[in-house]
mmCIF file of C-alpha atoms in Angstrom:
data_model
loop_
_atom_site.group_PDB
_atom_site.id
_atom_site.type_symbol
_atom_site.label_atom_id
_atom_site.label_comp_id
_atom_site.label_asym_id
_atom_site.label_seq_id
_atom_site.Cartn_x
_atom_site.Cartn_y
_atom_site.Cartn_z
ATOM 1 C CA MET H 5 8.221 9.723 -1.822
ATOM 2 C CA ASN H 6 12.210 9.727 -2.793
ATOM 3 C CA ILE H 7 12.057 8.301 -6.110
ATOM 4 C CA ARG H 8 14.836 8.859 -8.008
ATOM 5 C CA PRO H 9 14.778 9.245 -11.746
ATOM 6 C CA ASN H 10 16.717 6.068 -12.880
ATOM 7 C CA ASP H 11 14.480 3.852 -9.576
ATOM 8 C CA PHE H 12 13.100 0.341 -10.591
ATOM 9 C CA VAL H 13 9.877 1.055 -8.563
ATOM 10 C CA LEU H 14 7.854 -1.883 -7.903
ATOM 11 C CA GLU H 15 4.079 -1.499 -5.961
ATOM 12 C CA ILE H 16 2.640 -4.007 -4.269
ATOM 13 C CA GLY H 17 -1.554 -3.868 -4.268
ATOM 14 C CA SER H 18 -1.846 -1.706 -7.207
ATOM 15 C CA GLY H 19 -5.439 -2.323 -7.717
ATOM 16 C CA HIS H 20 -7.410 0.538 -8.610
ATOM 17 C CA ASN H 21 -5.075 3.222 -8.210
ATOM 18 C CA PRO H 22 -1.218 1.612 -9.677
ATOM 19 C CA LYS H 23 0.843 4.686 -8.487
ATOM 20 C CA THR H 24 2.219 6.514 -11.866
ATOM 21 C CA ARG H 25 5.539 6.350 -10.814
ATOM 22 C CA SER H 26 5.505 1.920 -10.916
ATOM 23 C CA ASP H 27 7.325 -0.556 -13.097
ATOM 24 C CA VAL H 28 5.596 -3.495 -12.311
ATOM 25 C CA LEU H 29 2.712 -3.991 -10.390
ATOM 26 C CA CYS H 30 1.766 -7.231 -8.367
ATOM 27 C CA ASP H 31 -1.382 -7.647 -6.600
ATOM 28 C CA LYS H 32 -3.082 -10.655 -4.984
ATOM 29 C CA PHE H 33 -6.375 -10.163 -6.058
ATOM 30 C CA ILE H 34 -7.043 -10.221 -10.393
ATOM 31 C CA ASP H 35 -10.489 -11.525 -10.539
ATOM 32 C CA ASP H 36 -11.893 -9.688 -7.744
ATOM 33 C CA ASP H 37 -12.379 -6.088 -6.695
ATOM 34 C CA GLU H 38 -13.978 -6.363 -3.698
ATOM 35 C CA GLU H 39 -11.403 -4.846 -1.374
ATOM 36 C CA ARG H 40 -10.902 -1.391 -3.881
ATOM 37 C CA GLY H 41 -12.150 0.709 -4.831
ATOM 38 C CA GLY H 42 -12.481 -0.070 -8.464
ATOM 39 C CA LYS H 43 -11.484 -1.972 -11.487
ATOM 40 C CA LEU H 44 -7.864 -3.718 -11.537
ATOM 41 C CA VAL H 45 -5.968 -1.301 -13.517
ATOM 42 C CA VAL H 46 -2.924 -3.614 -15.814
ATOM 43 C CA ASP H 47 -1.504 -0.728 -18.105
ATOM 44 C CA ARG H 48 1.829 -2.279 -17.231
ATOM 45 C CA PRO H 49 4.148 -5.562 -16.010
ATOM 46 C CA ILE H 50 2.299 -7.339 -13.762
ATOM 47 C CA VAL H 51 2.006 -10.451 -11.536
ATOM 48 C CA GLU H 52 -0.890 -12.265 -9.270
ATOM 49 C CA ALA H 53 1.317 -13.155 -6.434
ATOM 50 C CA ASP H 54 0.744 -13.050 -2.328
ATOM 51 C CA GLY H 55 3.110 -9.528 -0.924
ATOM 52 C CA GLN H 56 3.811 -12.320 1.716
ATOM 53 C CA TYR H 57 5.575 -14.724 -0.617
ATOM 54 C CA LEU H 58 6.700 -12.470 -3.358
ATOM 55 C CA PRO H 59 8.097 -13.376 -6.646
ATOM 56 C CA PHE H 60 11.006 -11.491 -7.265
ATOM 57 C CA ALA H 61 14.695 -11.931 -6.206
ATOM 58 C CA GLU H 62 16.426 -10.449 -3.660
ATOM 59 C CA ASN H 63 17.085 -6.347 -4.283
ATOM 60 C CA ALA H 64 15.467 -7.005 -7.668
ATOM 61 C CA PHE H 65 13.626 -3.330 -7.419
ATOM 62 C CA ASP H 66 15.411 0.158 -6.282
ATOM 63 C CA TYR H 67 12.442 1.178 -4.146
ATOM 64 C CA VAL H 68 8.994 -0.525 -3.376
ATOM 65 C CA ILE H 69 5.595 0.831 -2.925
ATOM 66 C CA CYS H 70 2.775 -0.932 -0.926
ATOM 67 C CA SER H 71 -0.067 1.504 -0.272
ATOM 68 C CA HIS H 72 -3.124 -0.125 1.716
ATOM 69 C CA VAL H 73 -1.975 -3.469 1.969
ATOM 70 C CA LEU H 74 -0.752 -4.188 5.415
ATOM 71 C CA GLU H 75 -3.390 -3.501 7.350
ATOM 72 C CA HIS H 76 -4.814 -6.623 5.229
ATOM 73 C CA VAL H 77 -3.058 -9.505 5.446
ATOM 74 C CA GLU H 78 -2.670 -12.412 7.918
ATOM 75 C CA ASP H 79 0.567 -12.114 9.135
ATOM 76 C CA PRO H 80 2.447 -8.559 9.124
ATOM 77 C CA GLU H 81 5.950 -10.207 9.855
ATOM 78 C CA LEU H 82 6.354 -11.482 6.978
ATOM 79 C CA LEU H 83 5.082 -8.959 4.148
ATOM 80 C CA ILE H 84 7.659 -6.533 6.153
ATOM 81 C CA SER H 85 10.336 -8.748 5.798
ATOM 82 C CA GLU H 86 9.612 -9.580 1.484
ATOM 83 C CA LEU H 87 9.579 -6.197 1.540
ATOM 84 C CA MET H 88 12.952 -5.334 2.734
ATOM 85 C CA ARG H 89 14.308 -8.273 0.723
ATOM 86 C CA VAL H 90 12.943 -6.941 -2.190
ATOM 87 C CA ALA H 91 14.115 -3.607 -2.089
ATOM 88 C CA GLN H 92 16.599 -1.445 -0.093
ATOM 89 C CA ARG H 93 13.963 1.579 0.135
ATOM 90 C CA GLY H 94 9.954 1.541 -0.137
ATOM 91 C CA TYR H 95 7.496 3.576 0.831
ATOM 92 C CA ILE H 96 4.098 2.099 3.275
ATOM 93 C CA GLU H 97 1.085 3.757 3.571
ATOM 94 C CA THR H 98 -2.156 2.646 5.619
ATOM 95 C CA PRO H 99 -5.278 4.105 7.678
ATOM 96 C CA SER H 100 -4.476 5.547 11.241
ATOM 97 C CA GLU H 101 -6.597 4.258 13.934
ATOM 98 C CA ILE H 102 -8.160 7.073 14.032
ATOM 99 C CA GLY H 103 -9.100 6.842 10.160
ATOM 100 C CA GLU H 104 -9.739 2.669 10.884
ATOM 101 C CA ARG H 105 -12.173 3.676 14.159
ATOM 102 C CA ILE H 106 -14.316 5.799 12.162
ATOM 103 C CA TYR H 107 -14.086 4.416 8.617
ATOM 104 C CA GLY H 108 -14.059 0.440 10.074
ATOM 105 C CA TRP H 109 -13.336 -1.461 7.306
ATOM 106 C CA GLN H 110 -14.322 -5.187 8.258
ATOM 107 C CA TYR H 111 -12.072 -7.087 6.527
ATOM 108 C CA HIS H 112 -8.949 -4.975 7.773
ATOM 109 C CA ASN H 113 -7.355 -7.405 10.106
ATOM 110 C CA TRP H 114 -4.953 -4.995 12.202
ATOM 111 C CA ILE H 115 -4.453 -1.122 13.112
ATOM 112 C CA VAL H 116 -1.034 0.859 12.336
ATOM 113 C CA ASN H 117 -0.183 3.949 14.243
ATOM 114 C CA LEU H 118 2.589 5.519 13.429
ATOM 115 C CA ILE H 119 4.846 6.190 16.927
ATOM 116 C CA ASP H 120 7.900 7.583 17.342
ATOM 117 C CA GLY H 121 9.377 6.715 14.347
ATOM 118 C CA ARG H 122 8.257 2.992 13.997
ATOM 119 C CA LEU H 123 4.656 1.100 12.550
ATOM 120 C CA VAL H 124 3.547 0.078 15.481
ATOM 121 C CA LEU H 125 0.275 -2.802 14.693
ATOM 122 C CA GLN H 126 -2.386 -4.380 17.443
ATOM 123 C CA ARG H 127 -4.890 -6.839 15.947
ATOM 124 C CA ASN H 128 -8.425 -5.340 14.860
ATOM 125 C CA ASP H 129 -11.149 -5.614 16.942
ATOM 126 C CA LYS H 130 -12.942 -5.224 14.019
ATOM 127 C CA ARG H 131 -16.055 -2.718 15.336
ATOM 128 C CA ALA H 132 -17.672 -0.562 13.318
ATOM 129 C CA GLU H 133 -19.259 1.603 15.906
ATOM 130 C CA PHE H 134 -20.197 4.037 13.401
ATOM 131 C CA GLY H 135 -21.457 1.289 10.650
ATOM 132 C CA LEU H 136 -21.882 2.988 6.897
ATOM 133 C CA LEU H 137 -22.185 6.587 8.525
ATOM 134 C CA PHE H 138 -18.901 7.437 7.571
ATOM 135 C CA HIS H 139 -18.691 6.050 4.257
ATOM 136 C CA THR H 140 -21.610 7.434 2.891
ATOM 137 C CA LEU H 141 -20.981 10.920 3.952
ATOM 138 C CA ALA H 142 -17.899 10.502 1.710
ATOM 139 C CA GLU H 143 -19.677 9.928 -0.569
ATOM 140 C CA THR H 144 -22.379 12.387 -0.225
ATOM 141 C CA ASP H 145 -21.692 15.140 1.968
ATOM 142 C CA THR H 146 -19.380 18.059 0.525
ATOM 143 C CA HIS H 147 -18.894 19.537 3.922
ATOM 144 C CA TRP H 148 -17.439 15.836 5.069
ATOM 145 C CA ARG H 149 -15.004 15.060 1.924
ATOM 146 C CA ARG H 150 -13.387 18.736 2.904
ATOM 147 C CA PHE H 151 -12.350 17.614 5.907
ATOM 148 C CA HIS H 152 -11.148 14.503 5.129
ATOM 149 C CA ILE H 153 -8.990 16.046 3.054
ATOM 150 C CA LEU H 154 -7.956 19.347 4.879
ATOM 151 C CA HIS H 155 -6.620 16.984 7.427
ATOM 152 C CA HIS H 156 -6.458 13.712 5.220
ATOM 153 C CA HIS H 157 -2.136 13.037 7.548
ATOM 154 C CA LEU H 158 -5.160 12.637 10.501
ATOM 155 C CA PHE H 159 -6.815 9.734 8.403
ATOM 156 C CA LEU H 160 -3.755 7.965 7.884
ATOM 157 C CA VAL H 161 0.173 6.249 8.597
ATOM 158 C CA GLN H 162 2.843 7.560 6.264
ATOM 159 C CA TYR H 163 6.543 5.993 6.344
ATOM 160 C CA GLU H 164 8.956 6.306 4.467
ATOM 161 C CA TRP H 165 12.381 4.033 4.737
ATOM 162 C CA ASP H 166 15.515 2.886 3.766
ATOM 163 C CA GLY H 167 17.436 0.318 4.384
ATOM 164 C CA LYS H 168 15.234 -0.899 7.332
ATOM 165 C CA ILE H 169 11.644 -0.875 8.594
ATOM 166 C CA GLU H 170 11.068 -0.330 12.141
ATOM 167 C CA TYR H 171 7.920 -1.634 13.758
ATOM 168 C CA GLN H 172 6.515 -3.327 16.402
ATOM 169 C CA ILE H 173 3.871 -5.787 16.876
ATOM 170 C CA VAL H 174 1.932 -5.473 20.787
ATOM 171 C CA ASP H 175 1.343 -8.325 21.887
ATOM 172 C CA GLU H 176 -3.023 -8.750 22.114
ATOM 173 C CA ASP H 177 -2.273 -10.886 25.714
ATOM 174 C CA GLN H 178 0.407 -8.432 27.134
ATOM 175 C CA PRO H 179 -1.212 -5.375 29.097
ATOM 176 C CA PRO H 180 -0.417 -2.279 26.486
ATOM 177 C CA MET H 181 3.103 -0.090 27.388
ATOM 178 C CA PRO H 182 3.763 3.546 26.454
ATOM 179 C CA GLY H 183 4.886 3.939 23.696
ATOM 180 C CA THR H 184 2.494 0.630 21.450
ATOM 181 C CA PHE H 185 -0.678 3.290 21.718
ATOM 182 C CA LEU H 186 -2.130 6.793 20.037
ATOM 183 C CA ASP H 187 -3.034 8.124 23.904
ATOM 184 C CA LEU H 188 -5.388 10.905 22.513
ATOM 185 C CA GLN H 189 -6.507 11.586 26.135
ATOM 186 C CA CYS H 190 -3.211 13.286 25.657
ATOM 187 C CA PRO H 191 -2.943 17.191 24.954
ATOM 188 C CA GLU H 192 0.861 17.551 23.646
ATOM 189 C CA THR H 193 -0.235 14.364 21.026
ATOM 190 C CA ILE H 194 -3.308 15.737 19.820
ATOM 191 C CA VAL H 195 -0.648 18.937 19.686
ATOM 192 C CA GLU H 196 2.028 16.818 17.543
ATOM 193 C CA LEU H 197 -0.936 15.854 15.360
ATOM 194 C CA LEU H 198 -2.234 19.048 14.304
ATOM 195 C CA THR H 199 0.983 20.950 13.835
ATOM 196 C CA SER H 200 3.122 18.250 12.048
ATOM 197 C CA LYS H 201 4.394 18.585 8.460
ATOM 198 C CA ASN H 202 2.105 16.430 7.782
ATOM 199 C CA ALA H 203 -0.914 18.868 8.872
ATOM 200 C CA LYS H 204 0.568 22.024 7.763
ATOM 201 C CA GLN H 205 1.118 20.749 4.509
ATOM 202 C CA ASN H 206 -2.615 19.462 3.823
ATOM 203 C CA ARG H 207 -3.806 22.745 4.427
ATOM 204 C CA ASN H 208 -2.898 23.212 1.084
ATOM 205 C CA ARG H 209 -5.886 25.515 -0.562
ATOM 206 C CA LEU H 210 -5.149 25.155 -3.961
ATOM 207 C CA LEU H 211 -4.927 20.909 -3.445
ATOM 208 C CA LEU H 212 -7.971 20.826 -1.456
ATOM 209 C CA THR H 213 -9.904 22.732 -4.371
ATOM 210 C CA LEU H 214 -8.449 20.861 -6.692
ATOM 211 C CA LYS H 215 -9.570 17.172 -4.456
ATOM 212 C CA SER H 216 -13.060 18.487 -4.270
ATOM 213 C CA THR H 217 -14.079 18.940 -7.506
ATOM 214 C CA VAL H 218 -11.873 17.352 -9.863
ATOM 215 C CA PRO H 219 -13.665 13.553 -10.668
ATOM 216 C CA ARG H 220 -12.048 10.840 -9.824
ATOM 217 C CA SER H 221 -12.377 8.819 -13.491
ATOM 218 C CA PHE H 222 -10.531 11.943 -15.197
ATOM 219 C CA VAL H 223 -7.822 11.766 -12.411
ATOM 220 C CA ALA H 224 -7.752 7.696 -13.434
ATOM 221 C CA TYR H 225 -7.318 9.252 -16.959
ATOM 222 C CA ILE H 226 -4.105 11.444 -16.794
ATOM 223 C CA LYS H 227 -3.026 8.946 -14.835
ATOM 224 C CA SER H 228 -2.497 6.293 -17.564
ATOM 225 C CA PHE H 229 -1.959 9.157 -20.156
ATOM 226 C CA LEU H 230 1.352 9.745 -18.187
ATOM 227 C CA VAL H 231 2.202 6.219 -17.756
ATOM 228 C CA LYS H 232 2.047 5.723 -21.167
ATOM 229 C CA THR H 233 4.171 8.594 -22.076
ATOM 230 C CA ARG H 234 6.734 9.055 -19.116
ATOM 231 C CA LYS H 235 10.711 8.785 -20.663
ATOM 232 C CA GLN H 236 11.859 5.521 -20.149
ATOM 233 C CA HIS H 237 14.251 5.990 -17.604
ATOM 234 C CA ALA H 238 17.551 3.966 -16.899
ATOM 235 C CA LYS H 239 16.700 0.722 -15.623
ATOM 236 C CA THR H 240 13.538 -0.470 -17.385
ATOM 237 C CA LEU H 241 11.528 -3.283 -18.196
ATOM 238 C CA ASN H 242 13.611 -2.991 -21.880
ATOM 239 C CA ALA H 243 17.242 -3.205 -20.290
ATOM 240 C CA LYS H 244 15.328 -5.881 -17.911
ATOM 241 C CA SER H 245 12.630 -8.404 -18.575
ATOM 242 C CA LEU H 246 10.316 -8.947 -15.907
ATOM 243 C CA TYR H 247 10.862 -13.119 -16.242
ATOM 244 C CA ASP H 248 14.416 -12.237 -15.506
ATOM 245 C CA ILE H 249 13.354 -11.101 -12.174
ATOM 246 C CA LEU H 250 11.084 -13.619 -11.420
ATOM 247 C CA VAL H 251 11.846 -16.536 -8.589
ATOM 248 C CA CYS H 252 9.909 -19.382 -7.011
ATOM 249 C CA PRO H 253 7.691 -16.798 -4.043
ATOM 250 C CA LYS H 254 7.788 -19.795 -2.030
ATOM 251 C CA CYS H 255 11.034 -21.527 -2.228
ATOM 252 C CA LYS H 256 12.697 -18.572 -3.876
ATOM 253 C CA GLY H 257 14.222 -21.037 -6.090
ATOM 254 C CA GLU H 258 14.863 -20.120 -10.827
ATOM 255 C CA LEU H 259 12.028 -20.670 -12.954
ATOM 256 C CA THR H 260 11.819 -22.105 -16.194
ATOM 257 C CA PHE H 261 8.775 -20.607 -18.294
ATOM 258 C CA ASN H 262 6.831 -21.454 -21.695
ATOM 259 C CA GLU H 263 3.761 -19.512 -23.114
ATOM 260 C CA GLN H 264 1.163 -21.450 -20.297
ATOM 261 C CA ASN H 265 3.447 -22.131 -17.485
ATOM 262 C CA ILE H 266 5.738 -21.232 -14.785
ATOM 263 C CA HIS H 267 8.007 -23.963 -13.258
ATOM 264 C CA CYS H 268 9.839 -23.996 -10.345
ATOM 265 C CA ILE H 269 13.065 -26.434 -10.278
ATOM 266 C CA ALA H 270 13.748 -26.347 -7.431
ATOM 267 C CA CYS H 271 10.281 -27.243 -5.310
ATOM 268 C CA LYS H 272 8.933 -28.462 -8.495
ATOM 269 C CA GLN H 273 5.710 -26.295 -8.008
ATOM 270 C CA GLN H 274 3.959 -25.190 -11.319
ATOM 271 C CA TYR H 275 1.827 -21.687 -11.812
ATOM 272 C CA PRO H 276 -0.323 -20.904 -14.689
ATOM 273 C CA ILE H 277 0.780 -17.783 -17.554
ATOM 274 C CA VAL H 278 -3.233 -16.507 -17.048
ATOM 275 C CA ASP H 279 -3.703 -14.242 -20.412
ATOM 276 C CA GLY H 280 0.033 -12.642 -20.269
ATOM 277 C CA ILE H 281 -0.319 -12.853 -16.188
ATOM 278 C CA PRO H 282 2.189 -14.999 -14.187
ATOM 279 C CA ARG H 283 -0.520 -16.368 -11.805
ATOM 280 C CA PHE H 284 1.236 -16.910 -8.443
ATOM 281 C CA THR H 285 -1.419 -17.506 -5.797
#
């Protein structure tokens, strides 16, 4: 991710493993860990909100990270429009179609591909052809885990944008058009997948070894330590209060605050503050 030293960074769907560089966290499920891989991390300012209705002012951030969220939402166009509203640049990551077909997450609504520099989304038919087989292998089999790490790029869509997110949603009632699906029967497609820049980067043997051997709990500890010790940059919450950039998620109106509640001046909607966390869901 091309995050600049002074960028003010939002992370949506931060969950149990937020990026070290994120300044503000946003998650829809503060109290529910069902669709993430561990307990929610709350080690910096955080709000509870739906990514389709973000409670942040226009261009409040320089950069927004949206990792493993797009495939979950009901309306991806809403989420994408919100990402572009709150920041001019950002990063989107989802499982690829290959990853989705192999692992099969029942709570993913969309399959995402990156084709010719744009995100292509199609409805997920939620066929779990292999059941829990590969989930179990990822947890128990060293050889499969090493293969997954070595070819990590095959299982992910990684898309960085500046100014505009290029995307297309495939109409499920229309026959598939060229350029809207990943043609794994095409030799050229296979060659491109296996020789891409990401493929070459992911063959770093040292990185492979580290990822295979370092416990996740230790990685989480190191990341938390880095968050606490990272030097404050120009645009931090010391200079900009979280409450200064919050707006009503529904109407984007101005808000007023007290210790327990948030009130929208325009639409009169009220939102609670629970344990210091604004709750907008």
